[in-house]
JSON list of C-alpha atoms and ligand atoms in Angstrom, two decimals:
[
{"chain": "A", "resi": 1, "resn": "MET", "atom": "CA", "xyz": [-28.83, 47.48, 32.45]},
{"chain": "A", "resi": 2, "resn": "ASP", "atom": "CA", "xyz": [-30.74, 45.31, 30.00]},
{"chain": "A", "resi": 3, "resn": "PHE", "atom": "CA", "xyz": [-32.37, 42.35, 31.75]},
{"chain": "A", "resi": 4, "resn": "PHE", "atom": "CA", "xyz": [-30.65, 39.71, 29.61]},
{"chain": "A", "resi": 5, "resn": "ASP", "atom": "CA", "xyz": [-27.28, 41.43, 30.06]},
{"chain": "A", "resi": 6, "resn": "ALA", "atom": "CA", "xyz": [-27.78, 41.20, 33.83]},
{"chain": "A", "resi": 7, "resn": "VAL", "atom": "CA", "xyz": [-28.69, 37.52, 33.56]},
{"chain": "A", "resi": 8, "resn": "THR", "atom": "CA", "xyz": [-25.58, 36.66, 31.56]},
{"chain": "A", "resi": 9, "resn": "ALA", "atom": "CA", "xyz": [-23.24, 38.98, 33.49]},
{"chain": "A", "resi": 10, "resn": "ARG", "atom": "CA", "xyz": [-24.24, 37.54, 36.87]},
{"chain": "A", "resi": 11, "resn": "ARG", "atom": "CA", "xyz": [-21.61, 35.28, 38.42]},
{"chain": "A", "resi": 12, "resn": "SER", "atom": "CA", "xyz": [-21.12, 33.97, 41.93]},
{"chain": "A", "resi": 13, "resn": "VAL", "atom": "CA", "xyz": [-18.51, 36.39, 43.23]},
{"chain": "A", "resi": 14, "resn": "ARG", "atom": "CA", "xyz": [-16.72, 35.49, 46.47]},
{"chain": "A", "resi": 15, "resn": "GLN", "atom": "CA", "xyz": [-14.02, 38.19, 46.62]},
{"chain": "A", "resi": 16, "resn": "PHE", "atom": "CA", "xyz": [-14.93, 41.84, 47.08]},
{"chain": "A", "resi": 17, "resn": "LYS", "atom": "CA", "xyz": [-13.35, 45.28, 47.27]},
{"chain": "A", "resi": 18, "resn": "ALA", "atom": "CA", "xyz": [-13.52, 46.91, 50.69]},
{"chain": "A", "resi": 19, "resn": "ASP", "atom": "CA", "xyz": [-15.66, 49.86, 49.45]},
{"chain": "A", "resi": 20, "resn": "ALA", "atom": "CA", "xyz": [-18.79, 50.31, 51.54]},
{"chain": "A", "resi": 21, "resn": "VAL", "atom": "CA", "xyz": [-22.14, 49.57, 49.91]},
{"chain": "A", "resi": 22, "resn": "GLY", "atom": "CA", "xyz": [-24.73, 52.31, 50.38]},
{"chain": "A", "resi": 23, "resn": "ARG", "atom": "CA", "xyz": [-27.77, 51.36, 52.40]},
{"chain": "A", "resi": 24, "resn": "ASN", "atom": "CA", "xyz": [-29.90, 52.68, 49.53]},
{"chain": "A", "resi": 25, "resn": "VAL", "atom": "CA", "xyz": [-28.30, 50.04, 47.28]},
{"chain": "A", "resi": 26, "resn": "LEU", "atom": "CA", "xyz": [-28.99, 47.25, 49.79]},
{"chain": "A", "resi": 27, "resn": "GLU", "atom": "CA", "xyz": [-32.56, 48.45, 50.20]},
{"chain": "A", "resi": 28, "resn": "LYS", "atom": "CA", "xyz": [-33.09, 48.54, 46.44]},
{"chain": "A", "resi": 29, "resn": "ILE", "atom": "CA", "xyz": [-31.80, 44.96, 46.17]},
{"chain": "A", "resi": 30, "resn": "ILE", "atom": "CA", "xyz": [-34.24, 43.88, 48.89]},
{"chain": "A", "resi": 31, "resn": "ALA", "atom": "CA", "xyz": [-37.08, 45.70, 47.14]},
{"chain": "A", "resi": 32, "resn": "ALA", "atom": "CA", "xyz": [-36.44, 43.40, 44.18]},
{"chain": "A", "resi": 33, "resn": "GLY", "atom": "CA", "xyz": [-36.67, 40.41, 46.54]},
{"chain": "A", "resi": 34, "resn": "ILE", "atom": "CA", "xyz": [-39.98, 41.62, 47.93]},
{"chain": "A", "resi": 35, "resn": "GLU", "atom": "CA", "xyz": [-41.36, 41.77, 44.37]},
{"chain": "A", "resi": 36, "resn": "ALA", "atom": "CA", "xyz": [-40.65, 38.06, 43.81]},
{"chain": "A", "resi": 37, "resn": "PRO", "atom": "CA", "xyz": [-43.51, 35.58, 43.39]},
{"chain": "A", "resi": 38, "resn": "SER", "atom": "CA", "xyz": [-44.67, 33.62, 46.41]},
{"chain": "A", "resi": 39, "resn": "GLY", "atom": "CA", "xyz": [-47.04, 30.68, 46.88]},
{"chain": "A", "resi": 40, "resn": "CYS", "atom": "CA", "xyz": [-50.53, 32.06, 47.69]},
{"chain": "A", "resi": 41, "resn": "ASN", "atom": "CA", "xyz": [-48.72, 35.39, 48.04]},
{"chain": "A", "resi": 42, "resn": "LEU", "atom": "CA", "xyz": [-47.86, 34.40, 51.62]},
{"chain": "A", "resi": 43, "resn": "GLN", "atom": "CA", "xyz": [-44.46, 36.12, 51.40]},
{"chain": "A", "resi": 44, "resn": "LEU", "atom": "CA", "xyz": [-42.82, 34.15, 54.18]},
{"chain": "A", "resi": 45, "resn": "ARG", "atom": "CA", "xyz": [-39.61, 36.15, 53.88]},
{"chain": "A", "resi": 46, "resn": "GLN", "atom": "CA", "xyz": [-37.78, 38.60, 56.13]},
{"chain": "A", "resi": 47, "resn": "TYR", "atom": "CA", "xyz": [-34.51, 40.34, 55.27]},
{"chain": "A", "resi": 48, "resn": "VAL", "atom": "CA", "xyz": [-31.63, 41.40, 57.51]},
{"chain": "A", "resi": 49, "resn": "ILE", "atom": "CA", "xyz": [-29.24, 44.04, 56.16]},
{"chain": "A", "resi": 50, "resn": "VAL", "atom": "CA", "xyz": [-25.78, 43.66, 57.63]},
{"chain": "A", "resi": 51, "resn": "ASP", "atom": "CA", "xyz": [-23.62, 46.71, 56.93]},
{"chain": "A", "resi": 52, "resn": "ASP", "atom": "CA", "xyz": [-22.10, 47.23, 60.37]},
{"chain": "A", "resi": 53, "resn": "ALA", "atom": "CA", "xyz": [-18.45, 46.18, 60.27]},
{"chain": "A", "resi": 54, "resn": "ALA", "atom": "CA", "xyz": [-18.63, 44.66, 63.75]},
{"chain": "A", "resi": 55, "resn": "VAL", "atom": "CA", "xyz": [-21.55, 42.43, 62.76]},
{"chain": "A", "resi": 56, "resn": "MET", "atom": "CA", "xyz": [-19.96, 41.55, 59.41]},
{"chain": "A", "resi": 57, "resn": "ASP", "atom": "CA", "xyz": [-16.83, 40.50, 61.31]},
{"chain": "A", "resi": 58, "resn": "GLN", "atom": "CA", "xyz": [-18.93, 37.95, 63.17]},
{"chain": "A", "resi": 59, "resn": "LEU", "atom": "CA", "xyz": [-20.33, 36.56, 59.92]},
{"chain": "A", "resi": 60, "resn": "ARG", "atom": "CA", "xyz": [-17.03, 36.37, 58.03]},
{"chain": "A", "resi": 61, "resn": "PRO", "atom": "CA", "xyz": [-15.71, 33.15, 59.62]},
{"chain": "A", "resi": 62, "resn": "LEU", "atom": "CA", "xyz": [-18.90, 31.31, 58.64]},
{"chain": "A", "resi": 63, "resn": "SER", "atom": "CA", "xyz": [-18.13, 31.13, 54.90]},
{"chain": "A", "resi": 64, "resn": "GLY", "atom": "CA", "xyz": [-15.22, 31.99, 52.64]},
{"chain": "A", "resi": 65, "resn": "ALA", "atom": "CA", "xyz": [-17.76, 33.53, 50.28]},
{"chain": "A", "resi": 66, "resn": "ILE", "atom": "CA", "xyz": [-18.52, 36.36, 52.73]},
{"chain": "A", "resi": 67, "resn": "ASP", "atom": "CA", "xyz": [-15.07, 36.70, 54.19]},
{"chain": "A", "resi": 68, "resn": "GLY", "atom": "CA", "xyz": [-14.11, 39.89, 52.31]},
{"chain": "A", "resi": 69, "resn": "ALA", "atom": "CA", "xyz": [-17.53, 41.40, 51.72]},
{"chain": "A", "resi": 70, "resn": "PRO", "atom": "CA", "xyz": [-18.39, 44.87, 53.07]},
{"chain": "A", "resi": 71, "resn": "ALA", "atom": "CA", "xyz": [-22.08, 44.00, 53.49]},
{"chain": "A", "resi": 72, "resn": "ALA", "atom": "CA", "xyz": [-24.57, 41.16, 53.30]},
{"chain": "A", "resi": 73, "resn": "ILE", "atom": "CA", "xyz": [-28.28, 40.51, 53.09]},
{"chain": "A", "resi": 74, "resn": "VAL", "atom": "CA", "xyz": [-29.53, 37.58, 55.15]},
{"chain": "A", "resi": 75, "resn": "LEU", "atom": "CA", "xyz": [-32.77, 35.94, 54.03]},
{"chain": "A", "resi": 76, "resn": "LEU", "atom": "CA", "xyz": [-35.04, 34.52, 56.74]},
{"chain": "A", "resi": 77, "resn": "VAL", "atom": "CA", "xyz": [-38.10, 32.36, 56.05]},
{"chain": "A", "resi": 78, "resn": "ASP", "atom": "CA", "xyz": [-41.08, 31.32, 58.13]},
{"chain": "A", "resi": 79, "resn": "PRO", "atom": "CA", "xyz": [-41.83, 27.68, 57.18]},
{"chain": "A", "resi": 80, "resn": "GLN", "atom": "CA", "xyz": [-44.59, 27.38, 59.79]},
{"chain": "A", "resi": 81, "resn": "ARG", "atom": "CA", "xyz": [-46.79, 29.83, 57.89]},
{"chain": "A", "resi": 82, "resn": "SER", "atom": "CA", "xyz": [-46.41, 27.88, 54.65]},
{"chain": "A", "resi": 83, "resn": "LYS", "atom": "CA", "xyz": [-49.63, 26.26, 53.46]},
{"chain": "A", "resi": 84, "resn": "PHE", "atom": "CA", "xyz": [-47.86, 23.72, 51.31]},
{"chain": "A", "resi": 85, "resn": "GLY", "atom": "CA", "xyz": [-45.82, 21.67, 53.72]},
{"chain": "A", "resi": 86, "resn": "ASP", "atom": "CA", "xyz": [-42.13, 21.30, 53.25]},
{"chain": "A", "resi": 87, "resn": "GLU", "atom": "CA", "xyz": [-41.65, 22.63, 49.78]},
{"chain": "A", "resi": 88, "resn": "PHE", "atom": "CA", "xyz": [-43.12, 26.00, 48.95]},
{"chain": "A", "resi": 89, "resn": "TRP", "atom": "CA", "xyz": [-41.27, 28.06, 51.51]},
{"chain": "A", "resi": 90, "resn": "VAL", "atom": "CA", "xyz": [-38.00, 26.97, 49.93]},
{"chain": "A", "resi": 91, "resn": "GLN", "atom": "CA", "xyz": [-39.21, 28.13, 46.52]},
{"chain": "A", "resi": 92, "resn": "ASP", "atom": "CA", "xyz": [-40.43, 31.41, 48.03]},
{"chain": "A", "resi": 93, "resn": "ALA", "atom": "CA", "xyz": [-37.00, 32.06, 49.47]},
{"chain": "A", "resi": 94, "resn": "SER", "atom": "CA", "xyz": [-35.30, 31.03, 46.25]},
{"chain": "A", "resi": 95, "resn": "ALA", "atom": "CA", "xyz": [-37.42, 33.32, 44.09]},
{"chain": "A", "resi": 96, "resn": "ALA", "atom": "CA", "xyz": [-36.50, 36.28, 46.28]},
{"chain": "A", "resi": 97, "resn": "MET", "atom": "CA", "xyz": [-32.84, 35.32, 46.24]},
{"chain": "A", "resi": 98, "resn": "GLU", "atom": "CA", "xyz": [-32.61, 35.17, 42.46]},
{"chain": "A", "resi": 99, "resn": "ASN", "atom": "CA", "xyz": [-34.39, 38.53, 42.11]},
{"chain": "A", "resi": 100, "resn": "MET", "atom": "CA", "xyz": [-31.88, 40.03, 44.54]},
{"chain": "A", "resi": 101, "resn": "LEU", "atom": "CA", "xyz": [-28.85, 38.56, 42.77]},
{"chain": "A", "resi": 102, "resn": "LEU", "atom": "CA", "xyz": [-29.98, 40.05, 39.47]},
{"chain": "A", "resi": 103, "resn": "ALA", "atom": "CA", "xyz": [-30.79, 43.39, 41.12]},
{"chain": "A", "resi": 104, "resn": "ALA", "atom": "CA", "xyz": [-27.28, 43.54, 42.56]},
{"chain": "A", "resi": 105, "resn": "VAL", "atom": "CA", "xyz": [-25.78, 43.03, 39.10]},
{"chain": "A", "resi": 106, "resn": "ALA", "atom": "CA", "xyz": [-28.11, 45.59, 37.54]},
{"chain": "A", "resi": 107, "resn": "LEU", "atom": "CA", "xyz": [-26.92, 48.11, 40.14]},
{"chain": "A", "resi": 108, "resn": "GLY", "atom": "CA", "xyz": [-23.25, 47.42, 39.35]},
{"chain": "A", "resi": 109, "resn": "TYR", "atom": "CA", "xyz": [-22.52, 45.18, 42.33]},
{"chain": "A", "resi": 110, "resn": "ALA", "atom": "CA", "xyz": [-21.62, 41.54, 42.74]},
{"chain": "A", "resi": 111, "resn": "ALA", "atom": "CA", "xyz": [-23.05, 38.92, 45.06]},
{"chain": "A", "resi": 112, "resn": "CYS", "atom": "CA", "xyz": [-23.22, 35.20, 45.71]},
{"chain": "A", "resi": 113, "resn": "TRP", "atom": "CA", "xyz": [-26.06, 32.88, 46.74]},
{"chain": "A", "resi": 114, "resn": "VAL", "atom": "CA", "xyz": [-24.73, 31.37, 49.97]},
{"chain": "A", "resi": 115, "resn": "GLU", "atom": "CA", "xyz": [-26.95, 28.63, 51.32]},
{"chain": "A", "resi": 116, "resn": "GLY", "atom": "CA", "xyz": [-25.18, 25.27, 51.47]},
{"chain": "A", "resi": 117, "resn": "ALA", "atom": "CA", "xyz": [-22.54, 26.76, 53.78]},
{"chain": "A", "resi": 118, "resn": "LEU", "atom": "CA", "xyz": [-25.22, 27.96, 56.22]},
{"chain": "A", "resi": 119, "resn": "ARG", "atom": "CA", "xyz": [-26.72, 24.58, 57.00]},
{"chain": "A", "resi": 120, "resn": "ARG", "atom": "CA", "xyz": [-23.88, 23.82, 59.43]},
{"chain": "A", "resi": 121, "resn": "CYS", "atom": "CA", "xyz": [-23.87, 27.24, 61.15]},
{"chain": "A", "resi": 122, "resn": "GLU", "atom": "CA", "xyz": [-27.52, 28.31, 61.20]},
{"chain": "A", "resi": 123, "resn": "ASP", "atom": "CA", "xyz": [-27.63, 28.41, 65.00]},
{"chain": "A", "resi": 124, "resn": "GLN", "atom": "CA", "xyz": [-24.57, 30.66, 65.11]},
{"chain": "A", "resi": 125, "resn": "LEU", "atom": "CA", "xyz": [-26.18, 33.05, 62.63]},
{"chain": "A", "resi": 126, "resn": "ARG", "atom": "CA", "xyz": [-29.43, 32.96, 64.61]},
{"chain": "A", "resi": 127, "resn": "ALA", "atom": "CA", "xyz": [-27.56, 34.02, 67.74]},
{"chain": "A", "resi": 128, "resn": "ILE", "atom": "CA", "xyz": [-25.51, 36.73, 66.02]},
{"chain": "A", "resi": 129, "resn": "LEU", "atom": "CA", "xyz": [-28.56, 38.30, 64.35]},
{"chain": "A", "resi": 130, "resn": "ASN", "atom": "CA", "xyz": [-31.06, 37.67, 67.15]},
{"chain": "A", "resi": 131, "resn": "VAL", "atom": "CA", "xyz": [-33.40, 35.72, 64.87]},
{"chain": "A", "resi": 132, "resn": "PRO", "atom": "CA", "xyz": [-36.55, 34.31, 66.53]},
{"chain": "A", "resi": 133, "resn": "ALA", "atom": "CA", "xyz": [-36.90, 30.54, 66.75]},
{"chain": "A", "resi": 134, "resn": "ASN", "atom": "CA", "xyz": [-39.82, 30.31, 64.27]},
{"chain": "A", "resi": 135, "resn": "LEU", "atom": "CA", "xyz": [-37.71, 31.65, 61.40]},
{"chain": "A", "resi": 136, "resn": "ARG", "atom": "CA", "xyz": [-35.10, 29.71, 59.42]},
{"chain": "A", "resi": 137, "resn": "VAL", "atom": "CA", "xyz": [-31.88, 31.53, 58.54]},
{"chain": "A", "resi": 138, "resn": "TRP", "atom": "CA", "xyz": [-32.08, 30.14, 55.05]},
{"chain": "A", "resi": 139, "resn": "SER", "atom": "CA", "xyz": [-29.55, 31.90, 52.83]},
{"chain": "A", "resi": 140, "resn": "LEU", "atom": "CA", "xyz": [-27.51, 35.04, 52.54]},
{"chain": "A", "resi": 141, "resn": "MET", "atom": "CA", "xyz": [-25.78, 37.08, 49.91]},
{"chain": "A", "resi": 142, "resn": "PRO", "atom": "CA", "xyz": [-22.58, 39.05, 50.37]},
{"chain": "A", "resi": 143, "resn": "VAL", "atom": "CA", "xyz": [-22.73, 42.29, 48.39]},
{"chain": "A", "resi": 144, "resn": "GLY", "atom": "CA", "xyz": [-19.92, 44.48, 47.17]},
{"chain": "A", "resi": 145, "resn": "LYS", "atom": "CA", "xyz": [-17.88, 45.64, 44.22]},
{"chain": "A", "resi": 146, "resn": "PRO", "atom": "CA", "xyz": [-16.22, 42.58, 42.70]},
{"chain": "A", "resi": 147, "resn": "ALA", "atom": "CA", "xyz": [-12.52, 41.94, 43.31]},
{"chain": "A", "resi": 148, "resn": "GLN", "atom": "CA", "xyz": [-12.64, 38.96, 40.98]},
{"chain": "A", "resi": 149, "resn": "HIS", "atom": "CA", "xyz": [-14.36, 38.19, 37.69]},
{"chain": "A", "resi": 150, "resn": "PRO", "atom": "CA", "xyz": [-14.98, 34.46, 37.67]},
{"chain": "A", "resi": 151, "resn": "PRO", "atom": "CA", "xyz": [-15.33, 32.85, 34.27]},
{"chain": "A", "resi": 152, "resn": "ARG", "atom": "CA", "xyz": [-18.72, 31.55, 33.23]},
{"chain": "A", "resi": 153, "resn": "PRO", "atom": "CA", "xyz": [-18.88, 27.98, 34.52]},
{"chain": "A", "resi": 154, "resn": "VAL", "atom": "CA", "xyz": [-20.04, 25.22, 32.22]},
{"chain": "A", "resi": 155, "resn": "LYS", "atom": "CA", "xyz": [-23.79, 25.56, 31.75]},
{"chain": "A", "resi": 156, "resn": "SER", "atom": "CA", "xyz": [-26.21, 23.20, 30.05]},
{"chain": "A", "resi": 157, "resn": "LEU", "atom": "CA", "xyz": [-26.19, 23.32, 26.28]},
{"chain": "A", "resi": 158, "resn": "PHE", "atom": "CA", "xyz": [-29.52, 24.63, 25.03]},
{"chain": "A", "resi": 159, "resn": "GLY", "atom": "CA", "xyz": [-29.98, 21.69, 22.69]},
{"chain": "A", "resi": 160, "resn": "ASP", "atom": "CA", "xyz": [-29.36, 19.17, 25.51]},
{"chain": "A", "resi": 161, "resn": "VAL", "atom": "CA", "xyz": [-32.14, 20.42, 27.78]},
{"chain": "A", "resi": 162, "resn": "VAL", "atom": "CA", "xyz": [-34.80, 21.97, 25.55]},
{"chain": "A", "resi": 163, "resn": "HIS", "atom": "CA", "xyz": [-37.65, 19.94, 24.04]},
{"chain": "A", "resi": 164, "resn": "TYR", "atom": "CA", "xyz": [-40.43, 21.10, 21.74]},
{"chain": "A", "resi": 165, "resn": "ASN", "atom": "CA", "xyz": [-44.02, 20.01, 22.38]},
{"chain": "A", "resi": 166, "resn": "GLY", "atom": "CA", "xyz": [-42.96, 16.81, 24.15]},
{"chain": "A", "resi": 167, "resn": "PHE", "atom": "CA", "xyz": [-39.86, 15.34, 25.76]},
{"chain": "A", "resi": 168, "resn": "GLY", "atom": "CA", "xyz": [-37.20, 14.24, 23.28]},
{"chain": "A", "resi": 169, "resn": "LYS", "atom": "CA", "xyz": [-38.64, 16.24, 20.41]},
{"chain": "A", "resi": 170, "resn": "ARG", "atom": "CA", "xyz": [-35.89, 18.41, 18.98]},
{"chain": "A", "resi": 171, "resn": "LEU", "atom": "CA", "xyz": [-36.09, 20.85, 16.14]},
{"chain": "B", "resi": 201, "resn": "FMN", "atom": "C1", "xyz": [-29.19, 26.64, 46.43]},
{"chain": "B", "resi": 201, "resn": "FMN", "atom": "C2", "xyz": [-27.81, 27.20, 46.24]},
{"chain": "B", "resi": 201, "resn": "FMN", "atom": "C3", "xyz": [-26.89, 27.14, 47.28]},
{"chain": "B", "resi": 201, "resn": "FMN", "atom": "C4", "xyz": [-25.61, 27.68, 47.12]},
{"chain": "B", "resi": 201, "resn": "FMN", "atom": "N1", "xyz": [-24.77, 27.68, 48.20]},
{"chain": "B", "resi": 201, "resn": "FMN", "atom": "C5", "xyz": [-23.53, 28.21, 48.08]},
{"chain": "B", "resi": 201, "resn": "FMN", "atom": "C6", "xyz": [-22.67, 28.29, 49.21]},
{"chain": "B", "resi": 201, "resn": "FMN", "atom": "O1", "xyz": [-23.02, 27.89, 50.33]},
{"chain": "B", "resi": 201, "resn": "FMN", "atom": "N2", "xyz": [-21.44, 28.83, 49.04]},
{"chain": "B", "resi": 201, "resn": "FMN", "atom": "C7", "xyz": [-21.03, 29.32, 47.83]},
{"chain": "B", "resi": 201, "resn": "FMN", "atom": "O2", "xyz": [-19.90, 29.82, 47.73]},
{"chain": "B", "resi": 201, "resn": "FMN", "atom": "N3", "xyz": [-21.84, 29.29, 46.71]},
{"chain": "B", "resi": 201, "resn": "FMN", "atom": "C8", "xyz": [-23.08, 28.74, 46.82]},
{"chain": "B", "resi": 201, "resn": "FMN", "atom": "N4", "xyz": [-23.93, 28.73, 45.73]},
{"chain": "B", "resi": 201, "resn": "FMN", "atom": "C9", "xyz": [-23.48, 29.29, 44.45]},
{"chain": "B", "resi": 201, "resn": "FMN", "atom": "C10", "xyz": [-23.17, 28.18, 43.41]},
{"chain": "B", "resi": 201, "resn": "FMN", "atom": "O3", "xyz": [-21.96, 27.54, 43.76]},
{"chain": "B", "resi": 201, "resn": "FMN", "atom": "C11", "xyz": [-23.06, 28.82, 41.99]},
{"chain": "B", "resi": 201, "resn": "FMN", "atom": "O4", "xyz": [-24.31, 29.40, 41.65]},
{"chain": "B", "resi": 201, "resn": "FMN", "atom": "C12", "xyz": [-22.67, 27.81, 40.91]},
{"chain": "B", "resi": 201, "resn": "FMN", "atom": "O5", "xyz": [-21.36, 27.33, 41.13]},
{"chain": "B", "resi": 201, "resn": "FMN", "atom": "C13", "xyz": [-22.76, 28.36, 39.48]},
{"chain": "B", "resi": 201, "resn": "FMN", "atom": "O6", "xyz": [-21.95, 29.52, 39.34]},
{"chain": "B", "resi": 201, "resn": "FMN", "atom": "P1", "xyz": [-22.59, 30.92, 38.85]},
{"chain": "B", "resi": 201, "resn": "FMN", "atom": "O7", "xyz": [-23.54, 31.36, 39.96]},
{"chain": "B", "resi": 201, "resn": "FMN", "atom": "O8", "xyz": [-21.43, 31.86, 38.71]},
{"chain": "B", "resi": 201, "resn": "FMN", "atom": "O9", "xyz": [-23.32, 30.69, 37.57]},
{"chain": "B", "resi": 201, "resn": "FMN", "atom": "C14", "xyz": [-25.22, 28.24, 45.87]},
{"chain": "B", "resi": 201, "resn": "FMN", "atom": "C15", "xyz": [-26.17, 28.31, 44.83]},
{"chain": "B", "resi": 201, "resn": "FMN", "atom": "C16", "xyz": [-27.45, 27.82, 45.01]},
{"chain": "B", "resi": 201, "resn": "FMN", "atom": "C17", "xyz": [-28.47, 27.98, 43.89]}
]
């Protein structure tokens, strides 16, 4: 798929068909995450593939966005190894997440960036996935064939947010 087609086709999908997702697909998505940029190339990220139905069943109650998904990728980050205080590890995680979302679309799958919903259940996820205490369970993405096709939400108008050679300078 053309890169710009993947960018525009990507939507946050929260309803999925039951069809299993091949481990090769999940691994290819993660390979795209590993390629993402990272401050000082520290790569503070770890990835947990969840494709066992029994484990997925434990994750489902934590967010409506993963409820019907056949598989998920959970993104862990190690903030303690970050050299830039409180900020860069978040960007590192985010860069990997966006790469993975686009990879899923390019491979014909749908996904959703689930992060806000995790802040209230991080300890539960940590216990379910046996995550060591030094790592944050920062975000996850359900992966599957889409059972919905959400419309494109309102996005910024190009002319409202783009400036040329200085703020406020329009063409
Ligand atoms: C940092 C971040 C956290 C998000 N957390 C959640 C979440 O917890 N649950 C959810 O359903 N969607 C979550 N989303 C997805 C957004 O709701 C979605 O990207 C936004 O509504 C725009 O829709 P689009 O992705 O289809 O363009 C999150 C997105 C980002 C970037």
